[in-house]
């Protein structure tokens, strides 16, 4: 499929491609042919104005009509066929099988939100009038929800489909009744354009207002700031680095009218290993760790970057297996040259911390955008009071803290920043002997896992993908699952309202 290199704004393909803005093939370490337009504040203004206009009509659609729109988007994405997967592979170096699965997840979550619109999970809260109550009567009260308004969504680098143009933030905002303006990630603009073209066809198919969706391509931080600051934007969905997310969150909070900023910023996702299981299955636990950390070259927000290992039976066998298994892992190509450079810099910074030593290393292929898998170790004593050890190194890098049992383990958990996930590997009987530890972990993570690796986030009603700061800028929310829609709604109570004028679900 031919690419225009343009933005899609208010129903039109617009913008002049810049001669220096191209996608980059990280495997070939060379630019891909198409040039892309670089967005401006003026284009943000056009998209935001169109979104504000579309909001009036779009928010009045029934749940069934919005569900049909989401399903139409999924249909149109699938209709793109192999062209979408080929382009995404060129721009990200992700394998075809991974991208095929990600496309399935993207379409699956669109259809899941459609299903949750047709059969809402939340009960309708009603308090019937009590006219004879003393000393004062109670009026009829019914609690509904209304959409916030136009939402800005920032595409993620590591999930070009499932957390990008038609990803979970877009799906949940559209399901809530909010128009969406997507700031495409500059690492995969061709993939973004193809998905935007699918949404454009779905808009036409469902006869919706043009401003219900726009895609603005671009690289400059000023473009991102302009989008967050525009007065028509009512909320922001973001998946990306801590530094960028926190900077944009400040912009959202410093507006004359502050808006919610829903940022998922990553984590090290600690793996707590208890002595009983370690003594019986050290080799299995080590193999699981290496397999999980190598998924997507460690470029998952849930990649297990920290292991808390006790000094007990099986620890030496665990470390030996970890070393041997990692030596068999080859350097992989990262999503972008910038991510590859950041990985090497982050690994160097980790290695420079007091007491940290290299435990295991994968093979080095010498690729310009490659990442050599690395495992470092440090003692629990040296790890105390060093927050740098809990900073995410985005890629296939893991730190093992040895001697993590008893009070040293409790102290480490207490000092840990917020995490997306925490996993405990142990027997059920062991769990009962670590009640204080498990309680502390509940206040550290957004998802607690027993005896499974954290990579992979199931899209379902009961999922939570978020966590205490700094894993998430809004710890009370999730960016995955049915509850993600709640980010873009606000409660509205109807008191003594005429039954004929109530929303259908409140009658």
Coordinates of C-alpha atoms in Angstrom, one line a residue:
X1 CA 0.0 0.0 0.0
X2 CA 1.3 3.4 -1.0
X3 CA 2.0 5.8 1.9
X4 CA 1.2 9.5 1.7
X5 CA 3.5 10.6 4.5
X6 CA 0.8 13.0 5.7
X7 CA -1.3 13.6 8.8
X8 CA -4.9 12.5 8.9
X9 CA -6.8 15.5 10.4
X10 CA -10.6 16.0 10.5
X11 CA -11.2 13.6 7.6
X12 CA -8.5 14.9 5.4
X13 CA -4.9 13.7 4.5
X14 CA -2.9 16.9 4.9
X15 CA 0.6 18.2 5.5
X16 CA 3.8 18.5 3.4
X17 CA 6.2 15.6 4.1
X18 CA 9.5 16.9 5.5
X19 CA 12.6 15.9 3.6
X20 CA 14.4 14.9 6.8
X21 CA 11.7 12.9 8.6
X22 CA 11.8 9.2 7.6
X23 CA 11.2 6.0 9.4
X24 CA 14.4 4.0 10.2
X25 CA 15.0 0.3 9.5
X26 CA 16.9 -0.8 12.7
X27 CA 18.1 -4.1 11.1
X28 CA 19.5 -2.5 8.0
X29 CA 20.5 0.7 10.0
X30 CA 19.2 2.7 7.1
X31 CA 16.2 5.0 6.4
X32 CA 13.0 3.7 4.7
X33 CA 12.1 5.5 1.5
X34 CA 8.9 7.5 2.5
X35 CA 9.2 11.0 3.9
X36 CA 6.6 12.1 6.5
X37 CA 5.1 15.4 7.5
X38 CA 6.3 16.9 10.8
X39 CA 3.4 18.3 12.8
X40 CA 3.0 21.8 14.0
X41 CA 1.0 23.7 16.6
X42 CA -1.3 24.9 13.8
X43 CA -2.2 21.4 12.9
X44 CA -2.8 20.6 16.6
X45 CA -5.2 23.5 16.6
X46 CA -7.2 22.2 13.6
X47 CA -7.4 18.7 14.9
X48 CA -8.4 19.8 18.4
X49 CA -11.1 22.2 17.1
X50 CA -12.5 19.4 14.9
X51 CA -12.5 17.0 17.8
X52 CA -14.4 19.5 20.0
X53 CA -17.0 19.9 17.3
X54 CA -17.3 16.2 16.8
X55 CA -17.6 15.6 20.6
X56 CA -21.2 17.0 20.7
X57 CA -22.5 14.4 18.2
X58 CA -20.2 11.5 19.2
X59 CA -21.0 11.6 22.9
X60 CA -24.7 11.3 22.1
X61 CA -24.3 8.0 20.2
X62 CA -25.7 5.0 21.9
X63 CA -23.4 2.3 23.4
X64 CA -24.4 0.1 20.5
X65 CA -23.4 2.6 17.9
X66 CA -20.0 3.2 19.5
X67 CA -19.6 -0.6 19.7
X68 CA -20.3 -0.9 16.0
X69 CA -17.6 1.7 15.3
X70 CA -15.0 -0.2 17.4
X71 CA -15.8 -3.4 15.6
X72 CA -15.5 -1.6 12.2
X73 CA -12.0 -0.4 13.1
X74 CA -11.0 -4.0 14.0
X75 CA -12.4 -5.2 10.7
X76 CA -10.6 -2.5 8.7
X77 CA -7.3 -3.2 10.4
X78 CA -7.6 -6.9 9.6
X79 CA -8.4 -5.9 6.0
X80 CA -5.0 -4.3 5.7
X81 CA -3.6 -7.8 5.5
X82 CA 0.1 -8.5 5.2
X83 CA 1.0 -4.9 4.2
X84 CA 0.6 -3.8 7.8
X85 CA 2.8 -6.5 9.2
X86 CA 5.5 -6.0 6.6
X87 CA 5.7 -2.3 7.3
X88 CA 5.7 -2.8 11.1
X89 CA 8.5 -5.3 10.8
X90 CA 10.6 -3.0 8.7
X91 CA 10.1 -0.1 11.2
X92 CA 10.6 -2.0 14.5
X93 CA 12.7 -5.2 13.8
X94 CA 10.0 -7.1 15.7
X95 CA 9.5 -10.6 14.2
X96 CA 6.5 -11.3 12.1
X97 CA 5.0 -13.8 14.5
X98 CA 5.1 -11.2 17.3
X99 CA 3.5 -8.6 15.2
X100 CA 0.8 -11.0 14.0
X101 CA -0.1 -11.7 17.6
X102 CA 0.0 -8.0 18.4
X103 CA -2.5 -7.3 15.6
X104 CA -4.7 -10.0 17.0
X105 CA -4.5 -8.4 20.5
X106 CA -5.3 -4.9 19.0
X107 CA -8.4 -6.1 17.2
X108 CA -9.3 -8.3 20.1
X109 CA -9.3 -5.4 22.6
X110 CA -11.4 -3.2 20.2
X111 CA -14.0 -5.9 20.1
X112 CA -13.7 -6.5 23.8
X113 CA -14.6 -2.8 24.5
X114 CA -17.5 -3.2 22.0
X115 CA -18.7 -6.1 24.1
X116 CA -18.4 -4.2 27.4
X117 CA -20.4 -1.4 25.8
X118 CA -23.2 -3.7 24.9
X119 CA -23.1 -5.5 28.3
X120 CA -21.7 -3.1 30.9
X121 CA -20.0 -4.6 33.9
X122 CA -20.8 -1.9 36.4
X123 CA -24.1 -2.0 38.2
X124 CA -26.4 1.0 37.8
X125 CA -26.7 2.9 41.1
X126 CA -30.1 4.2 41.9
X127 CA -31.6 5.5 45.1
X128 CA -35.4 5.6 44.9
X129 CA -37.2 8.7 46.3
X130 CA -38.4 8.5 49.9
X131 CA -41.0 11.3 50.0
X132 CA -42.3 10.3 53.5
X133 CA -38.8 10.2 55.1
X134 CA -38.4 12.3 58.2
X135 CA -37.2 14.8 59.0
X136 CA -36.5 15.4 55.3
X137 CA -37.7 13.5 52.2
X138 CA -35.1 12.0 49.9
X139 CA -35.2 12.8 46.2
X140 CA -34.8 10.2 43.4
X141 CA -31.1 9.9 42.6
X142 CA -29.4 8.0 39.8
X143 CA -25.6 7.9 39.1
X144 CA -24.6 8.1 35.5
X145 CA -21.4 8.9 33.7
X146 CA -20.4 11.3 30.9
X147 CA -17.3 11.4 28.7
X148 CA -14.6 14.0 29.5
X149 CA -14.0 15.3 26.0
X150 CA -11.3 15.0 23.3
X151 CA -8.4 12.8 24.4
X152 CA -4.8 13.0 23.2
X153 CA -3.1 9.7 22.9
X154 CA 0.7 9.1 22.5
X155 CA 1.8 6.0 20.6
X156 CA 4.3 3.8 22.2
X157 CA 7.6 2.7 20.7
X158 CA 7.5 -0.9 21.7
X159 CA 4.0 -1.8 20.7
X160 CA 3.4 -0.3 17.3
X161 CA -0.2 -1.7 17.2
X162 CA -1.5 -2.6 20.6
X163 CA -0.3 0.6 22.4
X164 CA -0.4 2.9 19.4
X165 CA -2.8 4.5 17.0
X166 CA -5.7 2.0 17.6
X167 CA -4.3 0.6 20.9
X168 CA -5.9 0.4 24.3
X169 CA -5.9 4.1 25.0
X170 CA -7.6 4.9 21.8
X171 CA -10.1 2.0 22.1
X172 CA -11.1 2.9 25.7
X173 CA -11.4 6.7 24.9
X174 CA -13.6 6.0 21.9
X175 CA -15.7 3.5 23.9
X176 CA -16.2 6.2 26.5
X177 CA -17.5 8.7 23.9
X178 CA -14.4 10.8 23.5
X179 CA -12.9 11.8 20.2
X180 CA -9.2 11.0 19.9
X181 CA -6.1 12.8 18.5
X182 CA -3.1 10.5 18.3
X183 CA 0.4 11.7 18.3
X184 CA 2.1 9.0 16.2
X185 CA 5.4 7.6 17.4
X186 CA 8.2 8.8 15.1
X187 CA 9.7 5.3 15.1
X188 CA 6.9 3.8 13.1
X189 CA 5.1 6.5 11.1
X190 CA 4.3 4.2 8.2
X191 CA 2.6 1.7 10.5
X192 CA 0.7 4.6 12.2
X193 CA -0.5 5.9 8.8
X194 CA -1.8 2.5 7.7
X195 CA -3.8 2.0 10.9
X196 CA -5.1 5.6 10.7
X197 CA -6.3 4.8 7.1
X198 CA -8.3 1.8 8.6
X199 CA -9.9 4.1 11.2
X200 CA -10.7 6.6 8.5
X201 CA -12.6 3.9 6.6
X202 CA -14.4 2.9 9.7
X203 CA -15.5 6.5 10.3
X204 CA -16.9 6.7 6.8
X205 CA -18.5 3.2 7.1
X206 CA -20.3 4.3 10.4
X207 CA -21.1 7.8 9.1
X208 CA -19.4 9.6 12.0
X209 CA -18.2 13.2 12.3
X210 CA -14.8 13.7 10.7
X211 CA -13.2 15.1 13.9
X212 CA -13.8 11.9 15.9
X213 CA -10.2 10.8 15.1
X214 CA -7.0 12.5 13.9
X215 CA -3.4 11.4 13.5
X216 CA -0.6 13.9 13.7
X217 CA 2.9 12.7 12.9
X218 CA 6.0 14.4 14.2
X219 CA 9.2 14.3 16.2
X220 CA 9.6 17.5 18.1
X221 CA 8.9 17.8 21.9
X222 CA 7.1 21.1 21.1
X223 CA 4.5 19.3 19.2
X224 CA 3.8 17.0 22.1
X225 CA 3.6 19.9 24.5
X226 CA 1.2 21.8 22.2
X227 CA -1.1 18.9 22.1
X228 CA -1.2 18.5 25.9
X229 CA -1.7 22.2 26.4
X230 CA -4.5 22.8 23.9
X231 CA -7.6 23.9 25.8
X232 CA -9.9 21.5 23.9
X233 CA -8.0 18.5 25.1
X234 CA -9.7 17.0 28.2
X235 CA -7.3 14.1 29.0
X236 CA -4.1 12.4 27.9
X237 CA -3.2 8.7 27.5
X238 CA 0.6 8.0 27.4
X239 CA 2.8 4.9 27.3
X240 CA 6.5 5.6 27.2
X241 CA 9.6 6.6 29.1
X242 CA 9.6 8.0 32.6
X243 CA 11.4 11.2 31.7
X244 CA 9.0 12.1 28.8
X245 CA 5.9 11.0 30.7
X246 CA 6.7 13.0 33.8
X247 CA 7.5 16.1 31.7
X248 CA 4.2 15.9 29.9
X249 CA 2.3 15.2 33.1
X250 CA 3.7 18.4 34.5
X251 CA 2.4 20.2 31.4
X252 CA -1.0 18.7 31.9
X253 CA -1.0 19.8 35.6
X254 CA 0.2 23.3 34.9
X255 CA -2.5 24.3 32.4
X256 CA -5.0 27.0 33.5
X257 CA -7.5 24.2 33.6
X258 CA -5.5 21.1 34.6
X259 CA -6.4 17.8 33.0
X260 CA -5.8 14.1 33.9
X261 CA -2.7 12.6 32.5
X262 CA -2.7 8.8 32.4
X263 CA 0.9 7.7 31.9
X264 CA 2.3 4.2 32.1
X265 CA 6.0 4.7 32.5
X266 CA 7.6 1.2 33.0
X267 CA 9.1 -0.7 35.9
X268 CA 11.8 -3.3 36.8
X269 CA 9.1 -5.8 37.9
X270 CA 10.8 -7.6 40.8
X271 CA 11.0 -11.4 41.1
X272 CA 11.0 -12.5 44.7
X273 CA 12.2 -16.0 45.1
X274 CA 11.4 -17.9 48.3
X275 CA 13.8 -20.5 49.7
X276 CA 11.6 -23.6 49.5
X277 CA 10.9 -23.5 45.8
X278 CA 14.5 -22.3 45.1
X279 CA 15.8 -25.4 46.8
X280 CA 13.7 -27.7 44.6
X281 CA 13.6 -26.0 41.3
X282 CA 16.6 -23.6 40.9
X283 CA 17.3 -24.6 37.2
X284 CA 13.6 -24.2 36.2
X285 CA 13.4 -20.8 37.9
X286 CA 16.6 -19.6 36.1
X287 CA 15.4 -20.8 32.7
X288 CA 12.1 -19.0 33.2
X289 CA 13.9 -15.8 34.1
X290 CA 16.0 -15.8 31.0
X291 CA 13.1 -16.7 28.8
X292 CA 11.0 -13.8 30.1
X293 CA 13.8 -11.2 30.1
X294 CA 14.6 -12.1 26.4
X295 CA 11.1 -11.7 25.1
X296 CA 11.1 -8.8 22.6
X297 CA 14.8 -8.2 23.6
X298 CA 13.5 -7.0 27.0
X299 CA 11.5 -4.2 25.4
X300 CA 8.4 -4.9 27.4
X301 CA 7.1 -2.7 30.2
X302 CA 6.7 -5.9 32.3
X303 CA 10.1 -7.3 31.6
X304 CA 11.6 -8.8 34.8
X305 CA 14.6 -6.6 35.4
X306 CA 15.2 -7.4 39.1
X307 CA 15.6 -10.7 41.0
X308 CA 15.6 -10.9 44.8
X309 CA 17.5 -14.1 45.6
X310 CA 18.0 -15.6 49.1
X311 CA 21.3 -17.1 50.2
X312 CA 19.9 -20.6 50.7
X313 CA 19.9 -24.1 49.1
X314 CA 19.7 -23.9 45.4
X315 CA 21.1 -20.3 45.1
X316 CA 24.4 -21.4 43.6
X317 CA 22.6 -23.7 41.1
X318 CA 20.2 -20.9 40.1
X319 CA 23.1 -18.5 39.4
X320 CA 25.1 -21.2 37.5
X321 CA 22.1 -22.0 35.3
X322 CA 21.3 -18.3 34.8
X323 CA 24.9 -17.7 33.6
X324 CA 24.9 -20.7 31.3
X325 CA 21.4 -19.9 29.8
X326 CA 22.3 -16.3 29.1
X327 CA 25.6 -17.2 27.4
X328 CA 23.4 -18.9 24.8
X329 CA 21.5 -15.7 24.1
X330 CA 22.6 -13.6 21.1
X331 CA 22.6 -9.9 20.7
X332 CA 19.3 -8.7 19.3
X333 CA 18.3 -5.6 17.3
X334 CA 16.5 -2.9 19.3
X335 CA 13.5 -1.0 18.2
X336 CA 15.4 2.2 17.3
X337 CA 19.0 3.4 17.4
X338 CA 18.0 5.7 20.2
X339 CA 16.7 2.9 22.4
X340 CA 19.9 0.9 21.6
X341 CA 22.1 3.8 22.8
X342 CA 19.9 4.3 25.9
X343 CA 20.2 0.6 26.7
X344 CA 24.0 0.6 26.6
X345 CA 24.1 3.8 28.6
X346 CA 21.7 2.4 31.2
X347 CA 23.7 -0.8 31.5
X348 CA 26.9 1.1 32.0
X349 CA 25.4 3.2 34.7
X350 CA 24.1 0.1 36.5
X351 CA 27.6 -1.5 36.2
X352 CA 29.2 1.5 37.8
X353 CA 27.2 1.3 41.0
X354 CA 29.0 0.3 44.2
X355 CA 29.2 -3.5 44.7
X356 CA 27.7 -4.3 41.3
X357 CA 29.5 -7.0 39.2
X358 CA 28.8 -8.7 35.9
X359 CA 27.4 -12.2 36.4
X360 CA 26.6 -13.2 32.8
X361 CA 26.8 -11.9 29.3
X362 CA 25.3 -13.0 26.0
X363 CA 27.1 -12.9 22.7
X364 CA 28.0 -9.7 20.9
X365 CA 27.2 -9.5 17.2
X366 CA 28.5 -6.0 16.8
X367 CA 25.3 -4.6 15.3
X368 CA 25.0 -0.8 15.4
X369 CA 21.5 -1.1 17.0
X370 CA 22.1 -4.3 18.9
X371 CA 21.8 -5.0 22.6
X372 CA 23.9 -7.6 24.3
X373 CA 22.0 -9.5 27.1
X374 CA 23.5 -8.8 30.5
X375 CA 23.0 -10.0 34.1
X376 CA 24.6 -8.2 37.0
X377 CA 24.6 -9.1 40.7
X378 CA 25.0 -7.2 43.9
X379 CA 24.6 -8.1 47.6
X380 CA 21.6 -7.1 49.6
X381 CA 23.9 -5.2 51.9
X382 CA 25.3 -3.1 49.0
X383 CA 21.8 -2.6 47.5
X384 CA 20.4 -0.9 50.6
X385 CA 19.9 2.8 50.2
X386 CA 20.8 2.9 46.5
X387 CA 17.8 3.9 44.5
X388 CA 19.8 3.8 41.2
X389 CA 19.6 0.0 41.4
X390 CA 15.8 0.2 40.9
X391 CA 15.9 2.3 37.7
X392 CA 14.7 0.5 34.6
X393 CA 17.3 -0.4 31.9
X394 CA 15.0 -0.8 29.0
X395 CA 16.2 -4.0 27.3
X396 CA 17.6 -7.4 28.1
X397 CA 19.4 -6.4 31.4
X398 CA 18.7 -7.9 34.8
X399 CA 20.1 -7.2 38.3
X400 CA 20.2 -10.1 40.8
X401 CA 20.3 -9.0 44.5
X402 CA 21.8 -11.9 46.5
X403 CA 21.2 -12.4 50.2
X404 CA 17.6 -11.1 49.9
X405 CA 15.9 -12.8 52.7
X406 CA 14.6 -11.8 56.2
X407 CA 15.0 -8.2 57.2
X408 CA 17.3 -7.2 54.3
X409 CA 14.5 -8.4 51.9
X410 CA 11.9 -6.5 53.8
X411 CA 14.0 -3.3 53.7
X412 CA 14.6 -3.6 50.0
X413 CA 10.8 -4.0 49.3
X414 CA 10.1 -1.1 51.6
X415 CA 12.5 1.2 49.6
X416 CA 11.3 0.1 46.2
X417 CA 9.6 2.6 43.9
X418 CA 6.2 1.7 42.5
X419 CA 6.1 -1.2 40.0
X420 CA 3.7 -2.5 37.4
X421 CA 4.1 -6.0 38.6
X422 CA 5.7 -8.0 41.4
X423 CA 6.1 -11.8 41.3
X424 CA 6.6 -14.2 44.2
X425 CA 8.0 -17.6 43.4
X426 CA 7.3 -20.0 46.2
X427 CA 5.2 -22.8 47.6
X428 CA 1.7 -22.0 48.9
X429 CA 2.8 -23.0 52.4
X430 CA 5.7 -20.5 52.2
X431 CA 3.3 -17.7 51.3
X432 CA 1.7 -18.1 54.7
X433 CA 5.0 -17.5 56.4
X434 CA 5.6 -14.2 54.6
X435 CA 2.5 -12.3 55.3
X436 CA 4.3 -9.0 56.1
X437 CA 6.3 -9.3 52.8
X438 CA 3.2 -10.0 50.7
X439 CA 1.4 -7.1 52.4
X440 CA 4.3 -4.7 51.5
X441 CA 4.3 -6.0 47.9
X442 CA 0.6 -5.1 47.6
X443 CA 1.5 -1.5 48.2
X444 CA 4.4 -1.6 45.7
X445 CA 2.8 -3.0 42.6
X446 CA -0.3 -2.8 40.5
X447 CA -0.4 -6.6 39.8
X448 CA 0.8 -9.4 42.1
X449 CA 1.8 -12.7 40.4
X450 CA 2.4 -16.1 41.9
X451 CA 4.8 -18.5 40.2
X452 CA 4.4 -17.0 36.7
X453 CA 6.6 -14.5 34.8
X454 CA 5.2 -11.0 34.3
X455 CA 5.7 -10.6 30.5
X456 CA 2.3 -10.5 28.8
X457 CA -0.8 -8.5 29.9
X458 CA -4.1 -10.3 29.4
X459 CA -6.9 -8.0 28.0
X460 CA -9.8 -8.9 30.2
X461 CA -12.3 -7.4 32.6
X462 CA -10.2 -8.0 35.8
X463 CA -6.9 -6.9 34.5
X464 CA -4.9 -4.0 36.0
X465 CA -2.0 -2.5 34.2
X466 CA -0.7 0.4 36.3
X467 CA 0.9 0.8 39.7
X468 CA 2.1 3.2 42.3
X469 CA 4.3 6.2 41.2
X470 CA 6.5 6.2 39.2
X471 CA 5.2 3.1 37.3
X472 CA 2.0 5.1 36.6
X473 CA 1.1 8.7 37.0
X474 CA -2.4 7.7 38.1
X475 CA -2.1 4.7 40.3
X476 CA -5.8 4.3 40.8
X477 CA -6.4 3.5 37.1
X478 CA -5.5 0.9 34.5
X479 CA -4.5 1.2 30.9
X480 CA -5.6 -2.3 30.0
X481 CA -8.8 -4.1 30.6
X482 CA -12.5 -3.1 31.1
X483 CA -11.7 -0.5 33.7
X484 CA -9.5 1.5 31.3
X485 CA -12.7 3.2 30.0
X486 CA -13.2 4.8 33.5
X487 CA -10.3 7.1 32.9
X488 CA -12.2 9.0 30.3
X489 CA -15.6 9.3 32.1
X490 CA -16.7 11.3 35.0
X491 CA -19.7 10.7 37.3
X492 CA -22.9 12.7 37.0
X493 CA -25.8 12.3 39.4
X494 CA -29.3 12.9 38.2
X495 CA -31.6 14.2 41.0
X496 CA -35.3 14.2 40.5
X497 CA -34.7 14.1 36.8
X498 CA -37.7 13.4 34.4
X499 CA -37.7 9.7 33.5
X500 CA -38.2 10.5 29.9
X501 CA -34.9 12.6 29.8
X502 CA -32.7 10.1 31.6
X503 CA -30.0 8.2 29.8
X504 CA -31.4 4.8 28.7
X505 CA -29.3 2.8 31.1
X506 CA -30.6 4.8 34.1
X507 CA -34.3 4.4 33.5

